[in-house]
mmCIF file of C-alpha atoms in Angstrom:
data_model
loop_
_atom_site.group_PDB
_atom_site.id
_atom_site.type_symbol
_atom_site.label_atom_id
_atom_site.label_comp_id
_atom_site.label_asym_id
_atom_site.label_seq_id
_atom_site.Cartn_x
_atom_site.Cartn_y
_atom_site.Cartn_z
ATOM 1 C CA MET J 154 6.680 -15.773 20.429
ATOM 2 C CA THR J 155 4.500 -16.455 23.624
ATOM 3 C CA GLU J 156 1.910 -18.748 23.665
ATOM 4 C CA HIS J 157 -0.628 -15.831 23.734
ATOM 5 C CA ALA J 158 0.784 -15.184 20.342
ATOM 6 C CA GLN J 159 1.314 -18.520 18.956
ATOM 7 C CA TRP J 160 -3.025 -18.923 19.854
ATOM 8 C CA LEU J 161 -3.506 -15.863 18.488
ATOM 9 C CA GLN J 162 -1.543 -17.154 15.263
ATOM 10 C CA LEU J 163 -3.321 -20.214 14.785
ATOM 11 C CA GLN J 164 -6.971 -18.310 15.146
ATOM 12 C CA ILE J 165 -6.055 -16.020 12.192
ATOM 13 C CA ASP J 166 -4.790 -18.786 10.329
ATOM 14 C CA LYS J 167 -7.066 -21.193 10.716
ATOM 15 C CA LEU J 168 -10.048 -18.481 9.906
ATOM 16 C CA ALA J 169 -8.201 -17.795 6.762
ATOM 17 C CA GLU J 170 -7.766 -21.440 5.456
ATOM 18 C CA GLN J 171 -11.722 -21.380 5.580
ATOM 19 C CA GLN J 172 -12.204 -18.616 3.411
ATOM 20 C CA GLY J 173 -12.969 -19.236 -0.104
ATOM 21 C CA LYS J 174 -12.395 -15.791 -1.882
ATOM 22 C CA PHE J 175 -8.600 -15.454 -2.115
ATOM 23 C CA THR J 176 -8.848 -11.693 -1.439
ATOM 24 C CA ASP J 177 -10.390 -12.723 1.696
ATOM 25 C CA ARG J 178 -7.543 -14.963 2.438
ATOM 26 C CA ALA J 179 -5.542 -12.221 1.761
ATOM 27 C CA PHE J 180 -7.016 -9.785 4.230
ATOM 28 C CA TRP J 181 -6.619 -12.340 7.148
ATOM 29 C CA LEU J 182 -3.146 -13.696 6.214
ATOM 30 C CA ALA J 183 -1.948 -9.982 6.022
ATOM 31 C CA LEU J 184 -3.401 -9.039 9.451
ATOM 32 C CA ALA J 185 -1.651 -12.183 10.888
ATOM 33 C CA GLU J 186 1.784 -10.631 9.471
ATOM 34 C CA LEU J 187 0.864 -7.313 11.012
ATOM 35 C CA VAL J 188 0.189 -9.158 14.209
ATOM 36 C CA ARG J 189 3.628 -10.437 14.401
ATOM 37 C CA GLU J 190 4.754 -6.997 13.588
ATOM 38 C CA GLN J 191 3.078 -5.819 16.414
ATOM 39 C CA GLU J 192 4.554 -8.991 18.766
ATOM 40 C CA ARG J 193 8.239 -7.226 17.550
ATOM 41 C CA ARG J 194 7.544 -3.685 18.079
ATOM 42 C CA SER J 195 6.341 -4.642 21.643
ATOM 43 C CA ASP J 196 9.369 -6.796 22.509
ATOM 44 C CA GLN J 197 11.612 -4.047 21.270
ATOM 45 C CA LEU J 198 9.749 -0.889 22.891
ATOM 46 C CA CYS J 199 9.534 -3.130 26.097
ATOM 47 C CA GLY J 200 12.942 -3.825 26.203
ATOM 48 C CA GLU J 201 13.852 -0.077 25.368
ATOM 49 C CA VAL J 202 11.632 0.980 28.327
ATOM 50 C CA ASP J 203 13.664 -1.587 30.258
ATOM 51 C CA GLY J 204 16.828 -0.527 29.016
ATOM 52 C CA ARG J 205 16.411 3.715 29.110
ATOM 53 C CA THR J 206 14.702 2.918 33.172
ATOM 54 C CA TRP J 207 18.193 0.911 34.310
ATOM 55 C CA ARG J 208 20.364 3.929 34.795
ATOM 56 C CA PRO J 209 23.083 2.891 37.603
ATOM 57 C CA ASP J 210 24.304 6.516 37.438
ATOM 58 C CA ARG J 211 21.185 7.616 39.203
ATOM 59 C CA TRP J 212 21.112 4.741 41.943
ATOM 60 C CA MET G 176 -10.181 8.790 0.266
ATOM 61 C CA THR G 177 -10.938 8.391 -3.975
ATOM 62 C CA THR G 178 -7.750 6.970 -5.763
ATOM 63 C CA LEU G 179 -7.725 7.425 -9.149
ATOM 64 C CA VAL G 180 -6.283 4.117 -10.909
ATOM 65 C CA LEU G 181 -5.055 4.953 -14.821
ATOM 66 C CA VAL G 182 -3.981 1.724 -16.389
ATOM 67 C CA SER G 183 -1.864 2.082 -19.707
ATOM 68 C CA HIS G 184 -1.085 -1.460 -21.389
ATOM 69 C CA PRO G 185 -1.375 -2.216 -25.106
ATOM 70 C CA HIS G 186 -2.908 -5.527 -24.703
ATOM 71 C CA LEU G 187 -4.903 -5.918 -21.328
ATOM 72 C CA ALA G 188 -6.711 -8.667 -21.611
ATOM 73 C CA ASP G 189 -3.581 -10.900 -22.007
ATOM 74 C CA SER G 190 -1.589 -9.733 -19.255
ATOM 75 C CA THR G 191 -1.707 -11.652 -16.292
ATOM 76 C CA SER G 192 -0.614 -9.277 -13.485
ATOM 77 C CA GLN G 193 -2.892 -6.522 -14.837
ATOM 78 C CA GLN G 194 -5.730 -9.279 -14.329
ATOM 79 C CA PHE G 195 -4.898 -10.002 -11.161
ATOM 80 C CA LEU G 196 -4.422 -6.535 -9.925
ATOM 81 C CA LYS G 197 -7.701 -5.426 -11.217
ATOM 82 C CA ALA G 198 -9.368 -8.919 -9.418
ATOM 83 C CA SER G 199 -7.569 -7.540 -6.243
ATOM 84 C CA LEU G 200 -8.740 -3.771 -6.510
ATOM 85 C CA PRO G 201 -10.481 -3.427 -2.899
ATOM 86 C CA ALA G 202 -14.472 -3.640 -2.262
ATOM 87 C CA ASN G 203 -16.256 -0.615 -0.967
ATOM 88 C CA GLU G 204 -13.914 2.105 -1.486
ATOM 89 C CA ASP G 205 -13.526 5.464 -3.692
ATOM 90 C CA ILE G 206 -11.880 3.958 -6.405
ATOM 91 C CA ILE G 207 -11.789 5.000 -10.288
ATOM 92 C CA TRP G 208 -10.396 2.643 -12.422
ATOM 93 C CA GLU G 209 -9.263 3.410 -15.821
ATOM 94 C CA HIS G 210 -7.963 1.574 -18.549
ATOM 95 C CA ILE G 211 -6.293 4.325 -20.718
ATOM 96 C CA GLU G 212 -5.797 2.597 -24.187
ATOM 97 C CA SER G 213 -9.886 1.654 -24.201
ATOM 98 C CA GLN G 214 -10.489 5.030 -24.638
ATOM 99 C CA PRO G 215 -11.759 5.326 -28.440
ATOM 100 C CA THR G 216 -10.629 9.116 -28.155
ATOM 101 C CA LEU G 217 -9.603 10.678 -24.638
ATOM 102 C CA ASP G 218 -11.952 12.984 -23.219
ATOM 103 C CA VAL G 219 -9.607 15.882 -22.030
ATOM 104 C CA ALA G 220 -12.101 17.684 -19.865
ATOM 105 C CA LYS G 221 -13.563 14.270 -18.148
ATOM 106 C CA GLU G 222 -9.894 13.601 -17.673
ATOM 107 C CA GLN G 223 -8.902 16.513 -16.046
ATOM 108 C CA ASP G 224 -12.250 16.445 -13.892
ATOM 109 C CA GLN G 225 -11.135 12.659 -12.749
ATOM 110 C CA LEU G 226 -7.920 14.153 -11.779
ATOM 111 C CA ARG G 227 -9.215 17.000 -9.589
ATOM 112 C CA HIS G 228 -11.801 14.343 -8.055
ATOM 113 C CA ALA G 229 -9.529 11.960 -6.840
ATOM 114 C CA ASP G 230 -7.136 12.723 -3.678
ATOM 115 C CA ARG G 231 -4.653 9.858 -5.099
ATOM 116 C CA ILE G 232 -3.647 9.200 -8.570
ATOM 117 C CA ILE G 233 -2.023 6.020 -9.688
ATOM 118 C CA LEU G 234 -0.203 5.039 -12.834
ATOM 119 C CA GLN G 235 -0.161 1.786 -13.462
ATOM 120 C CA PHE G 236 1.934 0.029 -16.384
ATOM 121 C CA PRO G 237 4.550 -2.363 -17.526
ATOM 122 C CA LEU G 238 8.043 -1.161 -18.018
ATOM 123 C CA TYR G 239 8.825 -1.072 -21.594
ATOM 124 C CA TRP G 240 12.099 -0.106 -22.180
ATOM 125 C CA TYR G 241 12.779 1.330 -18.803
ATOM 126 C CA ALA G 242 9.533 3.714 -19.610
ATOM 127 C CA ALA G 243 5.478 3.572 -19.284
ATOM 128 C CA PRO G 244 4.017 2.554 -22.848
ATOM 129 C CA ALA G 245 3.583 4.684 -25.510
ATOM 130 C CA GLY G 246 -0.113 5.051 -24.480
ATOM 131 C CA LEU G 247 0.576 6.993 -21.007
ATOM 132 C CA LYS G 248 2.811 9.177 -22.670
ATOM 133 C CA GLN G 249 -0.525 10.088 -25.017
ATOM 134 C CA TRP G 250 -2.391 10.423 -22.336
ATOM 135 C CA GLU G 251 0.164 12.917 -20.493
ATOM 136 C CA ASP G 252 0.486 14.747 -23.379
ATOM 137 C CA THR G 253 -2.932 15.298 -24.200
ATOM 138 C CA VAL G 254 -4.697 15.645 -20.656
ATOM 139 C CA LEU G 255 -1.576 16.811 -18.654
ATOM 140 C CA THR G 256 -2.055 20.619 -20.827
ATOM 141 C CA ARG G 257 -0.069 23.420 -19.476
ATOM 142 C CA THR G 258 -3.095 25.482 -18.667
ATOM 143 C CA PHE G 259 -4.121 22.767 -16.581
ATOM 144 C CA VAL G 260 -1.230 21.993 -14.633
ATOM 145 C CA TYR G 261 -0.129 25.227 -14.157
ATOM 146 C CA GLY G 262 -1.359 28.115 -16.097
ATOM 147 C CA ASP G 263 -2.509 31.054 -13.929
ATOM 148 C CA HIS G 264 -0.131 29.783 -10.961
ATOM 149 C CA ARG G 265 -3.419 27.818 -10.234
ATOM 150 C CA TYR G 266 -2.180 24.103 -9.390
ATOM 151 C CA PRO G 267 -5.149 22.008 -8.961
ATOM 152 C CA LEU G 268 -3.017 18.939 -8.647
ATOM 153 C CA ALA G 269 -1.161 20.444 -5.859
ATOM 154 C CA ASP G 270 -0.701 18.246 -2.844
ATOM 155 C CA LYS G 271 -2.635 14.980 -3.961
ATOM 156 C CA GLU G 272 -0.548 11.921 -4.529
ATOM 157 C CA LEU G 273 1.379 10.484 -7.345
ATOM 158 C CA GLY G 274 2.103 6.561 -7.034
ATOM 159 C CA ILE G 275 3.482 4.383 -9.587
ATOM 160 C CA VAL G 276 2.419 0.657 -9.835
ATOM 161 C CA VAL G 277 5.138 -1.112 -12.277
ATOM 162 C CA THR G 278 5.478 -4.412 -13.495
ATOM 163 C CA THR G 279 8.744 -5.441 -14.651
ATOM 164 C CA GLY G 280 10.195 -9.175 -16.309
ATOM 165 C CA MET G 281 13.043 -8.723 -14.608
ATOM 166 C CA PRO G 282 13.917 -8.784 -10.832
ATOM 167 C CA GLY G 283 14.428 -6.261 -8.376
ATOM 168 C CA LYS G 284 17.406 -6.847 -8.401
ATOM 169 C CA ALA G 285 18.605 -6.086 -11.815
ATOM 170 C CA PHE G 286 17.284 -2.957 -11.426
ATOM 171 C CA GLN G 287 20.400 -0.673 -9.831
ATOM 172 C CA ARG G 288 24.197 0.275 -10.613
ATOM 173 C CA GLY G 289 25.833 -3.336 -11.291
ATOM 174 C CA GLY G 290 22.850 -5.223 -11.405
ATOM 175 C CA ALA G 291 21.525 -6.459 -15.190
ATOM 176 C CA GLU G 292 19.970 -3.170 -16.446
ATOM 177 C CA GLN G 293 21.912 -0.839 -14.673
ATOM 178 C CA ILE G 294 19.494 1.659 -13.595
ATOM 179 C CA THR G 295 17.462 1.975 -10.573
ATOM 180 C CA LEU G 296 13.318 2.679 -11.117
ATOM 181 C CA ASP G 297 13.837 6.086 -9.546
ATOM 182 C CA ALA G 298 15.939 6.798 -12.232
ATOM 183 C CA ALA G 299 14.039 5.180 -15.044
ATOM 184 C CA LEU G 300 11.140 6.886 -13.935
ATOM 185 C CA ALA G 301 12.252 10.165 -13.100
ATOM 186 C CA PRO G 302 10.547 12.157 -15.971
ATOM 187 C CA LEU G 303 7.052 11.081 -14.174
ATOM 188 C CA ALA G 304 8.824 12.262 -10.847
ATOM 189 C CA ALA G 305 9.141 15.748 -12.488
ATOM 190 C CA VAL G 306 6.104 15.980 -13.947
ATOM 191 C CA ALA G 307 4.942 15.412 -10.039
ATOM 192 C CA GLU G 308 6.787 17.557 -8.828
ATOM 193 C CA ARG G 309 6.342 20.608 -11.468
ATOM 194 C CA ALA G 310 2.311 19.835 -10.579
ATOM 195 C CA LYS G 311 3.041 20.187 -6.931
ATOM 196 C CA MET G 312 1.661 17.018 -6.460
ATOM 197 C CA THR G 313 3.669 14.196 -3.417
ATOM 198 C CA TRP G 314 5.594 11.545 -5.205
ATOM 199 C CA LEU G 315 5.024 8.319 -3.170
ATOM 200 C CA PRO G 316 7.548 5.736 -3.485
ATOM 201 C CA ILE G 317 7.315 3.401 -6.669
ATOM 202 C CA PHE G 318 5.414 -0.028 -6.056
ATOM 203 C CA ALA G 319 6.884 -2.312 -8.483
ATOM 204 C CA ILE G 320 5.902 -5.928 -9.414
ATOM 205 C CA HIS G 321 8.800 -7.719 -10.322
ATOM 206 C CA GLN G 322 8.026 -11.150 -12.578
ATOM 207 C CA PHE G 323 4.995 -11.429 -11.699
ATOM 208 C CA ALA G 324 4.609 -14.874 -13.697
ATOM 209 C CA TYR G 325 7.504 -16.899 -11.034
ATOM 210 C CA LEU G 326 5.619 -15.485 -7.806
ATOM 211 C CA GLU G 327 4.176 -18.830 -5.651
ATOM 212 C CA GLU G 328 0.855 -18.438 -4.308
ATOM 213 C CA PRO G 329 1.981 -16.882 -0.704
ATOM 214 C CA GLU G 330 3.498 -13.891 -2.558
ATOM 215 C CA LYS G 331 0.462 -13.169 -4.276
ATOM 216 C CA LEU G 332 -1.741 -13.433 -1.645
ATOM 217 C CA GLN G 333 0.031 -10.512 0.321
ATOM 218 C CA LEU G 334 0.499 -8.858 -3.132
ATOM 219 C CA VAL G 335 -3.320 -8.437 -2.668
ATOM 220 C CA VAL G 336 -3.350 -6.772 -0.005
ATOM 221 C CA ASP G 337 -0.125 -4.872 -0.385
ATOM 222 C CA TYR G 338 -1.216 -3.171 -3.510
ATOM 223 C CA GLN G 339 -5.152 -2.391 -2.009
ATOM 224 C CA ARG G 340 -3.071 -0.725 0.771
ATOM 225 C CA TYR G 341 -0.803 1.383 -1.664
ATOM 226 C CA LEU G 342 -4.008 2.421 -2.858
ATOM 227 C CA THR G 343 -5.658 3.275 -0.168
ATOM 228 C CA GLN G 344 -3.269 3.382 2.891
ATOM 229 C CA GLU G 345 -2.398 6.727 4.329
ATOM 230 C CA GLN G 346 1.290 7.205 3.737
ATOM 231 C CA PRO G 347 3.826 7.066 4.837
ATOM 232 C CA ASP G 348 3.951 3.086 5.369
ATOM 233 C CA SER G 349 4.291 3.420 8.965
ATOM 234 C CA LEU G 350 3.285 0.606 11.576
ATOM 235 C CA GLY G 351 0.665 3.001 12.575
ATOM 236 C CA ASP G 352 -0.563 3.989 9.610
ATOM 237 C CA ARG G 353 -0.986 -0.222 8.650
ATOM 238 C CA GLN G 354 -2.723 -0.889 11.819
ATOM 239 C CA ALA G 355 -5.354 1.937 11.079
ATOM 240 C CA TRP G 356 -5.681 0.936 7.340
ATOM 241 C CA PHE G 357 -6.931 -2.860 9.298
ATOM 242 C CA ALA G 358 -8.970 -1.479 12.223
ATOM 243 C CA GLN G 359 -10.916 0.621 9.349
ATOM 244 C CA ARG G 360 -11.172 -2.401 7.227
ATOM 245 C CA LEU G 361 -11.741 -5.333 10.666
ATOM 246 C CA PRO G 362 -15.497 -4.678 10.848
ATOM 247 C CA GLU G 363 -16.323 -4.844 7.489
ATOM 248 C CA MET G 364 -14.856 -8.660 6.964
ATOM 249 C CA ILE G 365 -15.975 -9.431 10.290
ATOM 250 C CA LYS G 366 -19.529 -8.869 9.055
ATOM 251 C CA GLN G 367 -18.483 -10.655 5.447
ATOM 252 C CA LEU G 368 -17.595 -14.044 7.352
ATOM 253 C CA PRO G 369 -20.341 -16.888 7.871
ATOM 254 C CA PRO G 370 -22.414 -16.546 10.961
ATOM 255 C CA GLU G 371 -20.238 -19.794 13.074
ATOM 256 C CA GLN G 372 -16.729 -17.880 11.906
ATOM 257 C CA GLN G 373 -17.907 -14.380 13.148
ATOM 258 C CA ALA G 374 -17.207 -15.150 16.946
ATOM 259 C CA THR G 375 -13.352 -15.727 16.242
ATOM 260 C CA GLY G 376 -13.090 -12.861 13.533
ATOM 261 C CA ARG G 377 -14.637 -10.773 16.760
ATOM 262 C CA LEU G 378 -11.875 -12.012 19.185
ATOM 263 C CA ILE G 379 -9.082 -11.561 16.722
ATOM 264 C CA GLU G 380 -9.875 -7.927 16.472
ATOM 265 C CA ALA G 381 -9.958 -7.511 19.858
ATOM 266 C CA GLU G 382 -6.933 -9.003 20.566
ATOM 267 C CA PHE G 383 -5.526 -6.757 17.716
ATOM 268 C CA SER G 384 -7.055 -3.894 19.102
ATOM 269 C CA GLN G 385 -5.400 -4.753 22.613
ATOM 270 C CA GLN G 386 -2.221 -5.024 21.243
ATOM 271 C CA LYS G 387 -2.253 -1.933 19.439
ATOM 272 C CA ASP G 388 -3.279 0.149 22.568
ATOM 273 C CA ASP G 389 -0.426 -1.652 24.345
ATOM 274 C CA ILE G 390 1.958 -0.288 21.858
ATOM 275 C CA ASP G 391 0.417 3.205 22.038
ATOM 276 C CA ALA G 392 1.536 3.107 25.704
ATOM 277 C CA LEU G 393 4.673 1.799 25.590
ATOM 278 C CA ALA G 394 5.383 4.457 22.945
ATOM 279 C CA ASP G 395 4.020 6.815 25.304
ATOM 280 C CA THR G 396 5.990 5.526 28.322
ATOM 281 C CA LEU G 397 9.044 5.820 26.225
ATOM 282 C CA SER G 398 8.921 9.380 25.273
ATOM 283 C CA LEU G 399 8.238 10.406 28.623
ATOM 284 C CA ILE G 400 11.506 8.562 29.808
ATOM 285 C CA LYS G 401 13.407 10.398 26.670
ATOM 286 C CA GLU G 402 12.072 13.896 27.902
ATOM 287 C CA GLN G 403 13.019 13.270 31.421
ATOM 288 C CA GLU G 404 16.106 12.009 30.020
ATOM 289 C CA ASP G 405 16.388 15.224 28.249
ATOM 290 C CA ASP G 406 16.017 17.812 31.472
#
């Protein structure tokens, strides 16, 4: 996880902690999980773009 | 989207899982919630109207002997008349989604061949899927809650939002649909924050939205590359 991603997770976790209502806390924590999923997907897509662009047969 | 949640439970007040789910119902959404066994008599016309009006219908119940409680079967037999469901070749429920929220006392791993129950939930609840098929409805993957009493707080927090999304999020449950669900609700959630937390809320929203755009751009690049590979 990049430093920026870690910082974002921290912001969301802190905001979640400050919520008194259980369902509100649940919303922000679920968003934190989704942001982690975005990170993973982004990494995977970057990897796939790199992999498909690297075509030695077309050098 | 209008979601109709029909709960069948013979002792609703005593059920901690059902009370939890009721408290988790998403606010500011078009949701009709009804407890079947609380109806003194089933008003067939009203029940059928509710079904006609809904886009997504959720049947919610504890699993009793591999099936829904008797109250739901009685509701089916009374409300889902032949004429209503498919008589005269009119299908008023066609294309509506049917979702099942089922609670079980056994863990998820019990519901498979070789597991303690030797039957999957899909197999046990096949009669409900057959009704959906007959009515030309779209069957949603079952939302099962296993051993609610054993869930720890992080799992309960996760359950709140998973349940809300099952009731109101577009299907299939893809990353794109999940992002859209949160994006739609974020402005209202930020508005509800105390003033001193709103700047953080807006910052998170901006970052989330930027990541979503980045993923879309990467996906576009990738499809361009794939198109060229096909040439």
